[in-house]
Coordinates of C-alpha atoms in Angstrom, one line a residue:
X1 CA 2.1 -89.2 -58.8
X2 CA 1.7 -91.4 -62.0
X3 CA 3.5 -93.6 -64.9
X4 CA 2.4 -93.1 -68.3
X5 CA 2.7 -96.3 -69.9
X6 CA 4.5 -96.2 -73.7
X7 CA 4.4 -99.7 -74.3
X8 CA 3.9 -103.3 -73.3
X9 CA 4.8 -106.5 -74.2
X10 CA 3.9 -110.4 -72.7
X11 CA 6.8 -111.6 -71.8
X12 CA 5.2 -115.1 -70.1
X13 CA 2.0 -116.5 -70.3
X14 CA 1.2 -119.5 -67.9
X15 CA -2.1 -121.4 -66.6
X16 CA -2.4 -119.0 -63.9
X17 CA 0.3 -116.1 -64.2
X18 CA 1.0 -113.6 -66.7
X19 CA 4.0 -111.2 -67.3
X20 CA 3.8 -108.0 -68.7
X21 CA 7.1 -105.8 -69.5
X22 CA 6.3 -101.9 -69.6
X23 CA 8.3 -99.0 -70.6
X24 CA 7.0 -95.9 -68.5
X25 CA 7.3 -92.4 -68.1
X26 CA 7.7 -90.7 -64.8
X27 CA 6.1 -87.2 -64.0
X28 CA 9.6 -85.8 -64.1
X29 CA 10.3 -87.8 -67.6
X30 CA 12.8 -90.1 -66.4
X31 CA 11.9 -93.5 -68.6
X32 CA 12.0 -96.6 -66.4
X33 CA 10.7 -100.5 -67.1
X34 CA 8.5 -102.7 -64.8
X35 CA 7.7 -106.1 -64.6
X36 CA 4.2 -107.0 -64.0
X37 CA 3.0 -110.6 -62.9
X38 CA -1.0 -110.4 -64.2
X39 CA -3.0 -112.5 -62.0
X40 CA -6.7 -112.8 -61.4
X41 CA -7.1 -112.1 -57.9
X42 CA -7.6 -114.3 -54.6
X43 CA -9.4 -114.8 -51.6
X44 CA -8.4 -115.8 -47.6
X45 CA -10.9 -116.7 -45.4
X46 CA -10.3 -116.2 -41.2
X47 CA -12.5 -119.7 -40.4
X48 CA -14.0 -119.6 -37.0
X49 CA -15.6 -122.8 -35.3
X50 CA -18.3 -121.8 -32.7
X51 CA -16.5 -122.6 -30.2
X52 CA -13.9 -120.1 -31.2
X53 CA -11.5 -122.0 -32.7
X54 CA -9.7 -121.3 -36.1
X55 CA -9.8 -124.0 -38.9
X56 CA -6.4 -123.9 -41.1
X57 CA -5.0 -126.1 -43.7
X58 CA -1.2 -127.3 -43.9
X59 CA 0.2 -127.3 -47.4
X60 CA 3.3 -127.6 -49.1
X61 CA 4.7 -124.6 -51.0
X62 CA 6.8 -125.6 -53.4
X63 CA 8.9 -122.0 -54.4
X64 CA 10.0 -122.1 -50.5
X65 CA 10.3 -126.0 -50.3
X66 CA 8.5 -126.2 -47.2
X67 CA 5.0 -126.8 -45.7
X68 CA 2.7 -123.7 -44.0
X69 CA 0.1 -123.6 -41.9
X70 CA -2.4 -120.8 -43.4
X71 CA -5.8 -119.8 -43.8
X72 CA -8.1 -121.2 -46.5
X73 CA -7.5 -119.7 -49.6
X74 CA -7.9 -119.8 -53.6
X75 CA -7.9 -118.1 -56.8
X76 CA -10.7 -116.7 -58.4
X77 CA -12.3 -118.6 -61.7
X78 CA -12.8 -115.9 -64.7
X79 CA -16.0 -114.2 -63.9
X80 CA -16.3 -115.7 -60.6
X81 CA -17.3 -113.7 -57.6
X82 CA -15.1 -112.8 -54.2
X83 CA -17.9 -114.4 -52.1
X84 CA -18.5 -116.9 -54.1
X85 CA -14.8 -117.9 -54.6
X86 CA -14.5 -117.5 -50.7
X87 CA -17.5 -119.8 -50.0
X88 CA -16.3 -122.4 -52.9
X89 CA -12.8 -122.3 -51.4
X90 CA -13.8 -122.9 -48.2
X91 CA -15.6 -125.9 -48.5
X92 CA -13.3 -127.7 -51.4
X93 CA -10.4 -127.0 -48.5
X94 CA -11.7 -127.9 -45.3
X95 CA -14.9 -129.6 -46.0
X96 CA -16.7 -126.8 -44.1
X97 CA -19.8 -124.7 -44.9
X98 CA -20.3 -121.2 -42.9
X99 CA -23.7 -120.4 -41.4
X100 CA -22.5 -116.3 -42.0
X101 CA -19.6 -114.5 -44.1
X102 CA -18.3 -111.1 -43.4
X103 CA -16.0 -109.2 -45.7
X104 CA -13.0 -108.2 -43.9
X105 CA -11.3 -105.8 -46.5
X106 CA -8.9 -106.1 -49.6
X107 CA -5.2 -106.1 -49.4
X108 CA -2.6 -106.0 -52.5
X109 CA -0.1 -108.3 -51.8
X110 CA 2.6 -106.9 -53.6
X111 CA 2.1 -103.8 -55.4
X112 CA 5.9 -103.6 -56.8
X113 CA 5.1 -105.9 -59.1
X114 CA 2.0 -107.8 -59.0
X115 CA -1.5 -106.4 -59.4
X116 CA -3.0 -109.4 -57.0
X117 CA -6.1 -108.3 -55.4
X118 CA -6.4 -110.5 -51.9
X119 CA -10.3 -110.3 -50.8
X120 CA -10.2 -111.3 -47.3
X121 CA -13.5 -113.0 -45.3
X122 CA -14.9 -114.0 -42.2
X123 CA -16.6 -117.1 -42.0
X124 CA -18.5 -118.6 -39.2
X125 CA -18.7 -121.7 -39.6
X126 CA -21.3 -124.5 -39.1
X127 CA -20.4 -127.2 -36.2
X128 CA -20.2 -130.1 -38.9
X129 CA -17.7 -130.8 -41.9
X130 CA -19.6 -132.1 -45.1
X131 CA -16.5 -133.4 -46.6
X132 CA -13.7 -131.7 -48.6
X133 CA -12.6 -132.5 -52.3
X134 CA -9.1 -130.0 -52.8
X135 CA -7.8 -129.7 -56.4
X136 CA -6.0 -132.4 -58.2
X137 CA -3.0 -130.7 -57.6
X138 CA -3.5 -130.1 -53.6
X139 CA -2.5 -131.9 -50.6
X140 CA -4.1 -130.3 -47.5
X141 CA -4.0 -131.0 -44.0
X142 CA -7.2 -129.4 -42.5
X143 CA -5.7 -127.8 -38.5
X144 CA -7.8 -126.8 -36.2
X145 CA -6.0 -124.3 -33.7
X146 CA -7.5 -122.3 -30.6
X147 CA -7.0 -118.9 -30.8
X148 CA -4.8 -118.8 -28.2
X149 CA -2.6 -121.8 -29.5
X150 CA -3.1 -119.8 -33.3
X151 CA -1.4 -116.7 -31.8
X152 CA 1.7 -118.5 -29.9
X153 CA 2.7 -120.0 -33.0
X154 CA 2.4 -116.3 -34.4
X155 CA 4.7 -115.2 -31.5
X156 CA 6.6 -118.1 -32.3
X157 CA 7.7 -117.6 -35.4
X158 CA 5.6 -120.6 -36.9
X159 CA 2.8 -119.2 -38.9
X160 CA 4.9 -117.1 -41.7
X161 CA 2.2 -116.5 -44.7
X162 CA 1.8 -113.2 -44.6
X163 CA -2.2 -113.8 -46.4
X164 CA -3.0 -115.2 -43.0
X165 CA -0.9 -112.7 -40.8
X166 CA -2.4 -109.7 -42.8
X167 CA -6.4 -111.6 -42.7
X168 CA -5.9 -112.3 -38.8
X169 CA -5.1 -108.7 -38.0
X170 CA -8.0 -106.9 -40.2
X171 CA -10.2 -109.6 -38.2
X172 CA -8.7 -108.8 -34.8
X173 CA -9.5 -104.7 -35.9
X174 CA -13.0 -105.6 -36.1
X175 CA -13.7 -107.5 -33.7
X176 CA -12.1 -104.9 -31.2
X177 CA -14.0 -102.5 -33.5
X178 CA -17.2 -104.0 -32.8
X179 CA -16.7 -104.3 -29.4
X180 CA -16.2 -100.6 -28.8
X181 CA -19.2 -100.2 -30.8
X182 CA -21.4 -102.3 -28.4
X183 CA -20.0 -101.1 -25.7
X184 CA -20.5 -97.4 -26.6
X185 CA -23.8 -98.0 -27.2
X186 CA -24.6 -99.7 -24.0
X187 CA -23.0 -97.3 -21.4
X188 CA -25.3 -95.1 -19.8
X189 CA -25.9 -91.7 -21.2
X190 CA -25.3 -88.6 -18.8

């Protein structure tokens, strides 16, 4: 299945966001429009403590007028790397470095009408903060949250950002991934 675009207009232009309007044409011809917020792409980063623990920040967002508790997370610059971004992010957020990164995969946030491209890492982190310094127009609260504490607020209904719902599960998949891994490799052969 594809659209074959027949036109396209900016419709909004902003610091961050664009808007595209397209007229397209269905494999059975049927014309339809889309909407299409242009954005530059994103990264979340699952940061673990060595003791286990999760590190999170508490913002507020203003389009839902209310404060979440989320991962560590930030657009990319033009030309700017994933890792880099992630790494960059990480520290202006928390004030934390990570002694080793892992990419955990790429999710599209909302495909009906956005072409955001989420990156999602792994970082261990490094026992000691080196200081933070967010974005002018940031107020963070840096959480720290045992796992287990992390997934009764899950349960709980407290912890709604889907970014850090969607980057906790790929992390829980590879760590049970890796697990089986080890342990298939270690069982005794027959």
């Amino acid at each position: 299945m594809r659209e074959r675009t027949l036109s396209r207009r900016n419709a909004f232009k902003g610091r961050l966001l664009k808007v595209d309007i397209l007229e397209v044409e269905l494999d059975n011809g049927i014309r339809a429009r889309r909407e299409i917020v242009r954005h530059p792409g994103a990264v979340v980063i699952v940061a673990e403590r060595p003791d286990g623990s999760l590190v999170l920040v508490r913002q507020y967002r203003k389009a839902i007028e209310s404060e979440l508790l989320e991962f560590c997370a930030g657009t990319l610059e033009p030309g700017e790397k994933p890792a880099a971004c992630a790494a960059r992010e990480l520290q202006e957020e928390t004030g934390f470095t990570a002694a080793a990164w892992r990419k955990l995969g790429l999710l599209h946030l909302a495909p009906g009408y956005s072409e955001e491209r989420l990156h999602v890492f792994h970082a261990r982190l490094r026992p000691t903060p080196r200081g933070g310094a967010p974005d002018a127009d940031e107020t963070l609260q840096v959480v720290t949250l045992s796992r287990a504490e992390f997934e009764r607020r899950i349960a709980a209904g407290r912890i709604t950002d889907a970014k850090t719902l969607a980057a906790w599960t790929l992390r829980c998949r590879r760590l049970t991934a890796s697990r089986r891994r080890r342990q298939s490799t270690s069982a005794p052969r027959r």
